[in-house]
Structures are given as structure tokens and as C-alpha cells.
Coordinates of C-alpha atoms (C1' of nucleotides) in Angstrom, one line a residue:
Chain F
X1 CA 128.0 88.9 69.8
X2 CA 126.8 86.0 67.4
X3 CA 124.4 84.1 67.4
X4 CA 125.6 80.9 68.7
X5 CA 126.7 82.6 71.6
X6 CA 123.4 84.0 72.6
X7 CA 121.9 80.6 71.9
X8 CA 124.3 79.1 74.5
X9 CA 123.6 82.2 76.8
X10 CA 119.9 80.4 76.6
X11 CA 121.2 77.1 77.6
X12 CA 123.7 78.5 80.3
X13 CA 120.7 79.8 82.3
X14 CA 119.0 76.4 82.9
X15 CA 120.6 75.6 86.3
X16 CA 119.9 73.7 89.7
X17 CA 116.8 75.9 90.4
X18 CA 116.0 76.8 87.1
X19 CA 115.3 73.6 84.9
X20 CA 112.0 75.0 84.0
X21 CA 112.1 78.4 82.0
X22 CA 109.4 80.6 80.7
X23 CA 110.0 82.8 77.2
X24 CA 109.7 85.9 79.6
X25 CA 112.4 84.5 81.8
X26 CA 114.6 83.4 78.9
X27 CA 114.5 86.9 77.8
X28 CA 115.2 88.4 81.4
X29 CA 118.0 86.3 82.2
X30 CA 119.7 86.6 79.4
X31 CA 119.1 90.1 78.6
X32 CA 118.1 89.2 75.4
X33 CA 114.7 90.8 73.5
X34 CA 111.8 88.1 73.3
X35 CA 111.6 88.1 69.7
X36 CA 115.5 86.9 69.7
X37 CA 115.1 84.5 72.6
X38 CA 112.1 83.1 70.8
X39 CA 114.2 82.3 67.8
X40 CA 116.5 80.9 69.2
X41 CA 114.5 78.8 71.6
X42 CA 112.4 77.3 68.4
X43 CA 115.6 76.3 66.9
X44 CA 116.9 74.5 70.4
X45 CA 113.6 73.1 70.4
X46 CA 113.6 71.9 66.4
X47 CA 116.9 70.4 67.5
X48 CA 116.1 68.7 71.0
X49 CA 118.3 70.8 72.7
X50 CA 115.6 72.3 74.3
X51 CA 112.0 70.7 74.6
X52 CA 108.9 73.1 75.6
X53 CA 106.0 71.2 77.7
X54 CA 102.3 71.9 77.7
X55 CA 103.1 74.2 80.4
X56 CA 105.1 76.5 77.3
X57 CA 108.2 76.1 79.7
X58 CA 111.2 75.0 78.4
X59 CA 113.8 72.5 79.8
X60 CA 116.5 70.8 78.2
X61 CA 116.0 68.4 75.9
X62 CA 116.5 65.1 75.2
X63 CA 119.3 65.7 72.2
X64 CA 121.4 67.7 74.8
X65 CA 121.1 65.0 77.2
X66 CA 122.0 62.7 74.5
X67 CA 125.3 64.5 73.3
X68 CA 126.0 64.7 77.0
X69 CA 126.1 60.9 77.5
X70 CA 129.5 60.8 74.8
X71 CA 131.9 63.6 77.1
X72 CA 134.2 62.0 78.8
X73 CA 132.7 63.0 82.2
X74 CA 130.0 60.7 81.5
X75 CA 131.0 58.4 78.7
X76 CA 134.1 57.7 80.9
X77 CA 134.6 58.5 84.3
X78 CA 130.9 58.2 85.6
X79 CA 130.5 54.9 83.5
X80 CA 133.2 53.2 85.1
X81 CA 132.6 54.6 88.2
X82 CA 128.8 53.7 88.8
X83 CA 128.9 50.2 90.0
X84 CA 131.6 50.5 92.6
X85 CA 129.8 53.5 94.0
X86 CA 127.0 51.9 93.5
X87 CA 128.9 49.1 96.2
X88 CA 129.9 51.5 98.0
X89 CA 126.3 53.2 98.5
X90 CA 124.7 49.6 99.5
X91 CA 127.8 49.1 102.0
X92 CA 126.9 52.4 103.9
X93 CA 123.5 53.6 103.1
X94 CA 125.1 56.9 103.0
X95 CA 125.2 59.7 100.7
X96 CA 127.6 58.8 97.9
X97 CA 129.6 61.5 95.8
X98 CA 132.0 61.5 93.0
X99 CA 133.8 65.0 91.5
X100 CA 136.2 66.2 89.5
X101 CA 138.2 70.0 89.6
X102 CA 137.1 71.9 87.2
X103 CA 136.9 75.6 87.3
X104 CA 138.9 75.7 91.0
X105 CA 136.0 74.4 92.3
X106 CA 134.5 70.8 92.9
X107 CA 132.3 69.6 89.9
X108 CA 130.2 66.9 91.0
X109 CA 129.4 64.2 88.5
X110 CA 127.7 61.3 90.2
X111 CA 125.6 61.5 93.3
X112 CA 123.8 58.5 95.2
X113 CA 121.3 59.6 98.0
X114 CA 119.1 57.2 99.6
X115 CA 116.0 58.0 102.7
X116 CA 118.4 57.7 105.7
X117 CA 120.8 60.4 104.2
X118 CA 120.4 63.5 104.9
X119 CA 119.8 66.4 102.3
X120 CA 123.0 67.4 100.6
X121 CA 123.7 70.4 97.8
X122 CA 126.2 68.2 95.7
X123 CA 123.8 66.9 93.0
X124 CA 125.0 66.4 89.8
X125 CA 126.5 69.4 88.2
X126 CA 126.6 70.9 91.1
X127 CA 129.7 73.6 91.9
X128 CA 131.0 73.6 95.4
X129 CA 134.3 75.4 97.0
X130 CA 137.2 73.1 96.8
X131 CA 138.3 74.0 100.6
X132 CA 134.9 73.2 102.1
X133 CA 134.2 70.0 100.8
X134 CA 135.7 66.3 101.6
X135 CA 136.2 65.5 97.8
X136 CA 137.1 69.2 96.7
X137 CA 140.2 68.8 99.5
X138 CA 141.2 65.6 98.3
X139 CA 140.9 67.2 94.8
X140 CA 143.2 70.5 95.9
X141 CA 145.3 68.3 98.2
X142 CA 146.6 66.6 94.9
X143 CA 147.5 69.5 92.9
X144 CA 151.1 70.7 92.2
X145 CA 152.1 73.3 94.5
X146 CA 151.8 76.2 92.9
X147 CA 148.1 75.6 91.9
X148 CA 147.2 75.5 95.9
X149 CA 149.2 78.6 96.5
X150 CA 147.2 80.1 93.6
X151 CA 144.2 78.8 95.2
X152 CA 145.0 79.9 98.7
X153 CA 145.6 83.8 97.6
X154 CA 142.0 84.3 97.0
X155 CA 139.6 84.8 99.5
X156 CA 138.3 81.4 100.4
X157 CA 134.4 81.6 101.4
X158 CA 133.1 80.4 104.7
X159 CA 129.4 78.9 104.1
X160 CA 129.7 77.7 108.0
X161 CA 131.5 78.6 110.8
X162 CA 133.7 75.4 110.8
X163 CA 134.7 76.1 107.1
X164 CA 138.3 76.5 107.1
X165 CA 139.1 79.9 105.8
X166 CA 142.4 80.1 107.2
X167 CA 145.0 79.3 104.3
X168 CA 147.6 78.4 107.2
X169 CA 144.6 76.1 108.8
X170 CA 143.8 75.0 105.4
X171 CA 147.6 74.1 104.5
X172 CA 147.5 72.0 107.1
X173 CA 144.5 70.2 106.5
X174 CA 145.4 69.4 103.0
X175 CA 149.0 68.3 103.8
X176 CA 147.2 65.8 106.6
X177 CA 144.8 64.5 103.4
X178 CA 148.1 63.9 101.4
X179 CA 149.4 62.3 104.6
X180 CA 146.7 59.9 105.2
X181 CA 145.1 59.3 101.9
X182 CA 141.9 60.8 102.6
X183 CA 140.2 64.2 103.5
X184 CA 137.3 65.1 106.5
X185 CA 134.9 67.4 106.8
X186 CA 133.4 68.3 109.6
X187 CA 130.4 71.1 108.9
X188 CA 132.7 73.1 106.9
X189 CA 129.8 72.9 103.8
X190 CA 126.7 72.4 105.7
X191 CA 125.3 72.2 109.6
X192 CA 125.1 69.0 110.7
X193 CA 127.0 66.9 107.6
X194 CA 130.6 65.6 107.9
X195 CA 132.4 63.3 105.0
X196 CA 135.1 61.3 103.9
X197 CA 137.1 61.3 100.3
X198 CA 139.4 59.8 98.6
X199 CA 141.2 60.2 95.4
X200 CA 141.4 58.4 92.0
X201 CA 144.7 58.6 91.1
X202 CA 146.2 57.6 87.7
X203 CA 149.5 58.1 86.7
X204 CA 150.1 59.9 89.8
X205 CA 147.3 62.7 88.7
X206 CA 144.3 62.9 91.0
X207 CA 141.4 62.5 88.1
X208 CA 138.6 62.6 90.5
X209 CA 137.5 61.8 94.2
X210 CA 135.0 60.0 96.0
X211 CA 133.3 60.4 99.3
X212 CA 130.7 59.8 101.7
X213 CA 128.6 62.1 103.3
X214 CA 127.2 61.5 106.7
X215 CA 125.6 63.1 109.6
X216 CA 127.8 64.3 111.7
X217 CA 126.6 62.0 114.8
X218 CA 128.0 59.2 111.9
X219 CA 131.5 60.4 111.6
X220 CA 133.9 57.4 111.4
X221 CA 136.5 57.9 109.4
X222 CA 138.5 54.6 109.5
X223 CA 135.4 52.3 108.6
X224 CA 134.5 54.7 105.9
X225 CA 137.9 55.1 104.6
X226 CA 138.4 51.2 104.2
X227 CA 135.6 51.2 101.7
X228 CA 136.0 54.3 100.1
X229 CA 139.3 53.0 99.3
X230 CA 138.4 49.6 97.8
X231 CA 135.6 51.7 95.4
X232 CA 138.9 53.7 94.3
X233 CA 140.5 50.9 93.8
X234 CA 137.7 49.5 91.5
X235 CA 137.3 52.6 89.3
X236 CA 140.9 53.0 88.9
X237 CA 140.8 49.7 87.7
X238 CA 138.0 50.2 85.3
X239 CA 139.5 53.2 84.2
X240 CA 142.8 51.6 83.5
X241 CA 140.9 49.1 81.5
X242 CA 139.9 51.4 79.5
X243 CA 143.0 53.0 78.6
Chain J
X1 CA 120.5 77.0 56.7
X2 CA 121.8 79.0 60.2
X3 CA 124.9 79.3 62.2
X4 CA 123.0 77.4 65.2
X5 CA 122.1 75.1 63.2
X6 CA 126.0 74.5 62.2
X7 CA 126.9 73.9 65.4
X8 CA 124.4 72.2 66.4
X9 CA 125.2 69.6 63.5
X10 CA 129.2 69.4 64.9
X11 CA 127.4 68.4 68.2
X12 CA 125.4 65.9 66.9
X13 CA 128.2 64.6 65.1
X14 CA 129.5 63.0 68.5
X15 CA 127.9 59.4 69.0
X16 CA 128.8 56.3 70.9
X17 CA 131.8 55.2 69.0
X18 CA 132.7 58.9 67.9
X19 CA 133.3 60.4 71.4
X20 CA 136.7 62.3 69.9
X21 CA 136.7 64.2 66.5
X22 CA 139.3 66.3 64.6
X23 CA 138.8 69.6 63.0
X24 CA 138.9 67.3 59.5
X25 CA 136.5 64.9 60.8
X26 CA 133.9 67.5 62.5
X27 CA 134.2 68.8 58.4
X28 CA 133.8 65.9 57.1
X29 CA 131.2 64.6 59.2
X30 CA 129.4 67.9 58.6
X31 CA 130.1 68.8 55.3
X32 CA 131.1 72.3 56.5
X33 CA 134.0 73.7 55.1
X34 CA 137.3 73.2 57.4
X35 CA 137.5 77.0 58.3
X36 CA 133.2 77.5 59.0
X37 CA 134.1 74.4 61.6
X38 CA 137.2 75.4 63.5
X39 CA 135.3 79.3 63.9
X40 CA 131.9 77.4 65.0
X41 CA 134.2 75.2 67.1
X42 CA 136.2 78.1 68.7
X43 CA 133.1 79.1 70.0
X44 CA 131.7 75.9 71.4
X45 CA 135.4 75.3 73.0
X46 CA 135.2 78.9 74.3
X47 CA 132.0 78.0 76.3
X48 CA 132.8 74.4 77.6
X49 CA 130.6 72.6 75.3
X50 CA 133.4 71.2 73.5
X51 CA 136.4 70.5 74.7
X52 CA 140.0 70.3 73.1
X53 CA 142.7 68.1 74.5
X54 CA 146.3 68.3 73.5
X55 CA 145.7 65.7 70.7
X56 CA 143.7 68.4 69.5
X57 CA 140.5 66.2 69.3
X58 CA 137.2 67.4 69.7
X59 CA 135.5 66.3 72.5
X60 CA 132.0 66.6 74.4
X61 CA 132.7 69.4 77.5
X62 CA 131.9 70.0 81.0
X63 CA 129.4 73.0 79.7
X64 CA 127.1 71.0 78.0
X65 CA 127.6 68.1 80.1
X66 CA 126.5 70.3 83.4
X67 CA 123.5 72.1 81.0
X68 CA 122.6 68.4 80.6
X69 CA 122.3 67.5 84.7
X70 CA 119.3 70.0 84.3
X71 CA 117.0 67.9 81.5
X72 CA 114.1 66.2 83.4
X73 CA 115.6 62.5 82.3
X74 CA 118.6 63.6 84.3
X75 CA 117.7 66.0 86.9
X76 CA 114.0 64.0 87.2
X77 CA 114.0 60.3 86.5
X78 CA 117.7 59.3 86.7
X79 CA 118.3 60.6 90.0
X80 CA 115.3 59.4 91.5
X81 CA 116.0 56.1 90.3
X82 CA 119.8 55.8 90.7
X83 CA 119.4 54.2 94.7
X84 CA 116.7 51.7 93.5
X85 CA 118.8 50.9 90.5
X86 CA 122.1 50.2 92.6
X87 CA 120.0 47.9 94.8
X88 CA 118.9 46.2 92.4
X89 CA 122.4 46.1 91.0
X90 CA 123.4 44.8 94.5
X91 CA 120.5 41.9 94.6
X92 CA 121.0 40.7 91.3
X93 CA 124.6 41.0 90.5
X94 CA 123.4 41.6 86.5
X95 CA 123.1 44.3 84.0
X96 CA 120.6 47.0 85.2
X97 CA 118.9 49.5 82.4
X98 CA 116.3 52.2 82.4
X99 CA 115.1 53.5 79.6
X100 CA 112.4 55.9 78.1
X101 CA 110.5 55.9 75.0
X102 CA 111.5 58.8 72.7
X103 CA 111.2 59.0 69.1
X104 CA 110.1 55.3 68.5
X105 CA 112.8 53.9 70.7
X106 CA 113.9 53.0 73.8
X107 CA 116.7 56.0 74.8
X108 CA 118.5 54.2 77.7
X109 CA 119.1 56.9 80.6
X110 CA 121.4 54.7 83.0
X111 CA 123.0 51.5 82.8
X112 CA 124.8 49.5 85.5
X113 CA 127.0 46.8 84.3
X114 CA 129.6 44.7 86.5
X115 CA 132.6 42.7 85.8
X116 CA 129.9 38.9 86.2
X117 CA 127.3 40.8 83.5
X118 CA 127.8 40.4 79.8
X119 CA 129.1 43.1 77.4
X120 CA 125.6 45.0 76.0
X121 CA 124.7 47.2 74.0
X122 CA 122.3 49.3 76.4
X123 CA 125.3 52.3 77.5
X124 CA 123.3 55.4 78.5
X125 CA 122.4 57.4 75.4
X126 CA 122.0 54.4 73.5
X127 CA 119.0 54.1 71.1
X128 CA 117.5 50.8 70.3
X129 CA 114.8 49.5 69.0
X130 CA 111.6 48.9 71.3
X131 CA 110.5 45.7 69.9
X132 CA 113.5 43.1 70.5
X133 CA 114.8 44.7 73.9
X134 CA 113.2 44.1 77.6
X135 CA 112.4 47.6 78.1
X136 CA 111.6 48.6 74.8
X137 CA 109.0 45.9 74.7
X138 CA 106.9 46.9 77.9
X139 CA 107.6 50.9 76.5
X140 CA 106.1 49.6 73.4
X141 CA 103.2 47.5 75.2
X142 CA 102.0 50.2 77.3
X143 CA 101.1 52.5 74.7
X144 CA 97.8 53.4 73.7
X145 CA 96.7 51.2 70.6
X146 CA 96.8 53.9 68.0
X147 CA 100.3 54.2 68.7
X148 CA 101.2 50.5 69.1
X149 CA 99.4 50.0 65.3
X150 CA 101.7 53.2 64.1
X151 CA 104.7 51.2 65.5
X152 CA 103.9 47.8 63.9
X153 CA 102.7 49.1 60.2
X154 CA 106.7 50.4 59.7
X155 CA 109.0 47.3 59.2
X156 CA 110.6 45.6 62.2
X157 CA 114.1 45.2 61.9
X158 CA 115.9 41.8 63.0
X159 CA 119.0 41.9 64.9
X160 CA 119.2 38.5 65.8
X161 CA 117.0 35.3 64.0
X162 CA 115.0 35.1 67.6
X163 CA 113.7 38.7 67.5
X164 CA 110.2 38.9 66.8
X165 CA 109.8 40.7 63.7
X166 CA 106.3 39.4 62.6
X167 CA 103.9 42.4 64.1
X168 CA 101.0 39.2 65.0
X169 CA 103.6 37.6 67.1
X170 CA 105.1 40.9 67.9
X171 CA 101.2 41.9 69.2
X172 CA 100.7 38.5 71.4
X173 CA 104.0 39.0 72.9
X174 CA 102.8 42.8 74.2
X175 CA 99.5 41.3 75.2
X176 CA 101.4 38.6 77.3
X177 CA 103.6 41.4 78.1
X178 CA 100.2 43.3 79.8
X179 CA 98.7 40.8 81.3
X180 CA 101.7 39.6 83.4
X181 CA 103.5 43.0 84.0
X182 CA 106.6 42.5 82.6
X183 CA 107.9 41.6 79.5
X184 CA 111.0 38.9 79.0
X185 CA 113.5 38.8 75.7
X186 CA 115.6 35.8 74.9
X187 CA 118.4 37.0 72.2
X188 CA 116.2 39.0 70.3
X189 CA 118.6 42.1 70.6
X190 CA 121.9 39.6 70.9
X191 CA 122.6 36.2 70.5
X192 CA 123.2 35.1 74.6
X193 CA 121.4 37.6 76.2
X194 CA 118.3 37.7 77.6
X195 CA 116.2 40.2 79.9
X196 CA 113.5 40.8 81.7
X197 CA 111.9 44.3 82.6
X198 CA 108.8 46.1 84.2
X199 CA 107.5 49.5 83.7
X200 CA 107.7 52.4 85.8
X201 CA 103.6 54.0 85.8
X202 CA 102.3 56.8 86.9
X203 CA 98.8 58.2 86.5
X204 CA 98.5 55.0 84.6
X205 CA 101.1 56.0 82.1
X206 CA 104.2 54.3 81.4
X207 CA 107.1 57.2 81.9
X208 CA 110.0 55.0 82.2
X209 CA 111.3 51.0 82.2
X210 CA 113.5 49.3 84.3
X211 CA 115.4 46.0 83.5
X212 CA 117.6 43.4 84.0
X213 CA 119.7 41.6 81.3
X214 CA 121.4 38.3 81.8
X215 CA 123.0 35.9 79.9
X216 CA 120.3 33.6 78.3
X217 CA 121.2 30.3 80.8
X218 CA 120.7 32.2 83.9
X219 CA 116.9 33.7 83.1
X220 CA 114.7 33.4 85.9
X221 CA 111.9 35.8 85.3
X222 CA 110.1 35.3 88.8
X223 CA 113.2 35.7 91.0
X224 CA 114.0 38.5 88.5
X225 CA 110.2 40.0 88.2
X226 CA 109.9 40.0 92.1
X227 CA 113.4 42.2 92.6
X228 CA 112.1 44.2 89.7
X229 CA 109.2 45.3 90.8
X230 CA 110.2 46.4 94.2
X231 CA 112.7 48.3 92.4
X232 CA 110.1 50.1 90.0
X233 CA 107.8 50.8 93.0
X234 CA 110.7 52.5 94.7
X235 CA 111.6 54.6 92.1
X236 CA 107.8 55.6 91.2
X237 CA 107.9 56.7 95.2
X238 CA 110.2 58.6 94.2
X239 CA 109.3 60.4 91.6
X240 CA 105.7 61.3 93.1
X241 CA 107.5 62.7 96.4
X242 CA 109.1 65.2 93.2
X243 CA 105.5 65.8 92.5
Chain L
dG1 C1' 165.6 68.4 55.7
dC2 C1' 161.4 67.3 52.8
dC3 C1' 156.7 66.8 52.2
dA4 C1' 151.9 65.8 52.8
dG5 C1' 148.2 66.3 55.6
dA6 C1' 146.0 68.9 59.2
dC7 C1' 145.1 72.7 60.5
dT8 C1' 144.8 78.3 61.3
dT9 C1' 144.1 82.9 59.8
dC10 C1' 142.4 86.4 56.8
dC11 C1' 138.9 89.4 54.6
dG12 C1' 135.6 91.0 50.8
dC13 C1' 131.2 89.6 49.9
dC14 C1' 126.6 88.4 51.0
dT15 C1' 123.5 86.0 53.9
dC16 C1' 121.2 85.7 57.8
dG17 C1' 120.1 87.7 62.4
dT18 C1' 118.1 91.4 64.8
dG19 C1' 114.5 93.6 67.5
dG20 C1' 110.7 97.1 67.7
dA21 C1' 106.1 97.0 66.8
dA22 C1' 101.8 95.1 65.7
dG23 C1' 98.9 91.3 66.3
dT24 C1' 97.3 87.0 68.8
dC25 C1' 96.7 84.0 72.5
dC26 C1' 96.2 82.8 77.3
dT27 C1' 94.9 83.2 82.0
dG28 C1' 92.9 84.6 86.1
dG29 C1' 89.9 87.7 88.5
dC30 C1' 85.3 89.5 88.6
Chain Y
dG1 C1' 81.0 84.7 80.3
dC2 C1' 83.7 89.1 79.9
dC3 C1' 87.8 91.6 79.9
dA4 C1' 92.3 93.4 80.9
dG5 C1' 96.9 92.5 81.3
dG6 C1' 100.5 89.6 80.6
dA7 C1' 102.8 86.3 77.7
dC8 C1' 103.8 85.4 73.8
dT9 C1' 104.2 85.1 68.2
dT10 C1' 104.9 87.0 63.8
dC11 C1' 106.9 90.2 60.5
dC12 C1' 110.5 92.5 57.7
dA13 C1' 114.0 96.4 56.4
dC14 C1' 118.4 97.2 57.9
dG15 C1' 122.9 96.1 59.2
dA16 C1' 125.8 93.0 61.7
dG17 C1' 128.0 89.0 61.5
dG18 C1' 129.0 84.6 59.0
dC19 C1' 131.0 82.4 55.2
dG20 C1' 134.5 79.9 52.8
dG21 C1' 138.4 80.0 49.4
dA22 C1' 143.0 80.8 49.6
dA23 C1' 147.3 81.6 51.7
dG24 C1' 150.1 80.6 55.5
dT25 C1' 151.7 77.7 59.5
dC26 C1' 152.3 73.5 62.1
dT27 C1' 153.2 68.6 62.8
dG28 C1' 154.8 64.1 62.2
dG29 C1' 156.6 60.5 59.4
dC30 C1' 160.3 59.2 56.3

DNA sequence: GCCAGACTTCCGCCTCGTGGAAGTCCTGGC
DNA sequence: GCCAGGACTTCCACGAGGCGGAAGTCTGGC
């Protein structure tokens, strides 16, 4: 075990509901005595990778963030990405959400929320089941077969009672988002919420998706779909401009 | 010198026009030997804070990226501001910025540019000096004195011939900058552009700034200040409903 | 096929990391 | 204000892991 990898043990434990870490609770998540953790930490912290507040927490710094901003996630994807979903978000006033696959699950890399959406668990970084979400089935829908068959042969969770767990329902429901061009949900991730996706497609690869997440009561899939599909369009285009 | 360290030097090495590195370059860059980079590398790579693509470049990965969604300018400011700043992307049709004072700059932490804005130098991560840009100059002005002196005793670079490099004009312009509540730059960071920005305040302190840049023959600083400042307010609602 | 540049692997040596224990600081209850 | 308990912070002998030069392999251009 070296010591790099127990410094990014330290980092790896700073997550949705932990941004805000104590020495004692560096040292108990990570297993790690305090004396180790605390020189680590003071190294991370010399650095910027980690900063520690009045408050003797630590959160991640501002030289992580900073490296952050140059991987392609960001540099590339969400860059070219932000002002068409940033279009798309004043068109509906609805929860906007961009994610790539990553892991065999849906990593989301850009989320726009506003008052009259409703409260949503894909936030940045966030991890969600590709089967259960309306970008994480656009995102399976577009693999190569044998990837979703390799997907399908493990148990597939079931967060709500509408979540597809069925591979032979969930088959079909994919081969309808290929069919269509987009994916719904309907409370297959959380009570109440429904959504639409589409994918970003270059070179025939699906390289991300974007949706919209609505209330349920909301649901309509052919006036969401027409502008989910120009902001595709948009960041495709940006993203071909890049190339 | 420490392993950690090393590493964190590769990581460091990536910047805004070095977003992909080979093995030579990361020793180069360095000065580590070739074989103390590719082991410190393995490691990074093994844990998804680098990443290596089949042009066996280095690049920035998904790990750190996601360990990143969890620092307070992320997880905190950016995401609290991102619906104000996409309506005020929608209003105004212009470059949008926000950006933070760290280490005696402005560290932008989200940019919205459109295909009507000009090319800038402002990408998130970007570091630029607070005395010739719009939100570096109300970051700078907002400051207690003792700090604003600090800032002003250290030479002022000059970007551009308008920038304001002489700290007696430098102070009127923050004291103009005060007493109005916003501060405006024409081409004092590059030739054609000019912005105008507002701070973000809480319990009287300055935490972020919000601004618009434009090319120099369409400034309008009271249509601009106006959309600005129900921008800033939203975002500082925001932020205190995080509180 | 040849060759130069860019890696990738190996391993003896030595540098640095470790973590238990002692000491210090901080906080909250009385 | 006092004090006890919890949360650190510091220290250093020992040993685990890191180092980097050199040899070997891979890649791409000619």
C-alpha cells in the first residue's frame, strides 16, 4: 500500500454527503491511523488539494478543483455543452441533466435546477443505475450488444416500484429508445419524477445524453423531445468544432 | 521531497493549453525521471485521476474530476449560481463569468460563452489578474484596505495599453467601483472587450463576482448593471437557503 | 527492414513513510 | 471559571516502499 494510494483513499472519501470531513473521520473512513491521515492531509492541504476551514474540517480544495477544470469531462464536454442546456433550462424551467457512462452506471456532469423543479439526486458527480434513469437508458440503449447483455446479467436494482427490473421489460424499453430517439422515465428513479433523454452522438458513438426531468403531472414527451433534440444538436455541433 | 508530492506535481502539470501529456512530457514537465513518472502515473491511472487514451496521452480523469464536484466552489457557489447565470446568459445573449478571489486573483469558476460573444480568456479554472478584469476589479475593491494596499505595493502588470496599471488611478477606479456597485473594464484585459460585473455579498463580504463581457461597441453598463444585479441577488438567495 | 524516439520493466540500494505513544489543544457541561 | 474527555499534533526508530539507471520492448516514419 503506498503512500499515494492512501492519500487518494483520503480524497476518495469526500462524496455527496461528505464534503466536509473531520481528522477523526478521515481516519475512520479510511481505516487509516490519525497520525498517517494527518500527514497526509497537511500535504493535500500544502498543495490545495485539500483546504481545512476555521471549523478544522477539511474539503477539497481549490488546486483540485482547478486540475479538474482541464479533464475532458469539463474542459470538453460540459464546456461545450453549457449554453445549449443552458437554452434548454430557460425553454422549460425544468430540471436539466447531462451524463456520460462511466463505470456501468450514469455519471452526471452538468445539472441545472431551478425553484419550480422538483428535488432530484443527479447532481454533479453523482452515480445513478443506467436502467433507472432517462439519460442512463439512452446511454445503455446506444451500446454494442454485447455490453447490454453484459449489463442485463447482473441483478439490476429497483429504487421504485416502476423501476424496470425485468431484463426482458428492460430490452424492450431500450430497443423503443433506439426506435424513437429518445428514452422515458416514468418513477423508475424517484416517486413522483418522470424524464426525457436524448443522446449526443458522434461518429455513431453515443458520448453523452441529455434530459429533462419533470414531475410526473408534466410528462410530455413530444414537446420535450423537440427541444431536447435541438440542445443535442447544438453540443454536437460545438463538439464537432472542436475536433 | 515525497512521493505525494511527485504526483501531485504530474497533476499540476495539466493547465489550460496542456490538457493531454505524454509519459516524456509529464518528465519533462516535472523533472522526474521517465520511470519515477510512468510508476507515479500507474497509480493515478489505476484510481481514475488520470486517465490514458489509446494515443497514450495523459489526461485529467473522471476520479479526480468527481472528487472535484465535492469542493465548496463547485458543490457550493457554482451550483447555486448555475440557473441565475443561464438567465442571465438568456437576457443578455453575452459572455457570462463568475469568479472568486484566491491567491491574488480572480479564479473563474463558470463561464457561459455563445456563438454572438467574443473569444475570452475567462474559461473556468482560468486565473487572471484582479486589476484589469470586471470581476477581478469589484473582488479587488471589496477588500478590506490592508489588503487592497498589499495588492497595489506589488507591480501591476499590463495586458493591454488601457489597463490601469498606475495603483492612484487603479485606487479611484475601486472607489468609483464602491460607490456605484459595480465595476466596468474597457480593453484592459483585451483589446475589444469590455465588461461589467457586480459582487455577490454576504454578511457584507464579497464571496464571489458575477459578470458580463461584451465586445467594447456594445457596453451599456445600466441595461447590463440592472440584469446583473438581479442575477447576483438570486444567486446570494441561493446560497443563504444552503446556510 | 532499419532506426530513433518513446516508452516499459527490473531490482539493489536507500530514502522516506509509518504509527504508537506522549503531549497539547479545544469544547462543552457543570 | 474548571475540568474531563475528545480531537488532535508531534516525535522518531524501524522497516516498507520508492527511486532511477539501465536494459529491453514497442511504435512510427523513412
Amino acid at each position: 500500500m503506498s503512500a499515494l494510494d492512501r492519500a487518494l483513499d483520503l480524497l476518495d472519501l469526500f462524496g455527496p454527503d461528505t464534503t466536509a470531513l473531520s481528522l477523526t473521520e478521515l481516519s475512520a473512513g479510511s481505516g487509516l491511523p490519525l497520525s498517517t491521515c494527518h500527514r497526509l492531509a497537511a500535504t493535500l492541504v500544502a498543495r490545495g488539494y485539500l483546504d481545512r476551514g476555521e471549523d478544522r474540517r477539511y474539503r477539497v480544495g481549490v488546486g483540485l478543483w482547478s486540475v479538474a477544470q482541464r479533464s475532458p469531462l469539463s474542459d470538453r464536454l460540459r464546456e461545450s455543452a453549457l449554453p445549449a442546456l443552458a437554452r434548454l433550462y430557460e425553454e422549460t424551467g425544468e430540471n436539466i441533466t447531462l451524463a456520460v457512462l462511466d463505470g456501468g452506471r450514469a455519471l452526471y456532469v452538468e445539472r441545472l435546477m431551478g425553484e419550480r423543479s422538483i428535488p432530484t439526486v443527479s447532481r454533479a458527480g453523482a452515480r445513478l443505475p443506467l436502467h433507472t434513469t432517462g439519460v442512463g437508458k439512452v446511454l445503455l440503449a446506444y451500446q454494442p450488444e454485447a455490453a447490454i447483455a453484459a449489463h442485463l446479467s447482473a441483478p439490476l436494482e429497483r429504487p421504485t416500484r416502476d423501476a424496470l427490473a425485468d431484463p426482458a421489460r428492460l430490452r424492450r424499453d431500450l430497443a423503443e429508445t433506439r426506435a424513437r430517439g429518445y428514452s422515458v422515465t416514468r418513477q423508475e428513479m424517484t416517486l413522483g419524477s418522470a424524464s426525457v433523454a436524448v443522446p449526443i452522438l458522434q461518429a455513431g458513438r453515443c458520448v453523452a445524453a441529455v434530459g429533462v426531468i419533470v414531475h410526473l403531472a408534466r410528462l410530455d414527451p413530444p414537446r420535450l423531445v423537440a427541444t431536447l433534440s435541438r440542445a443535442a444538436a447544438a453540443i454536437v455541433a460545438e463538439l464537432e468544432r472542436l475536433d
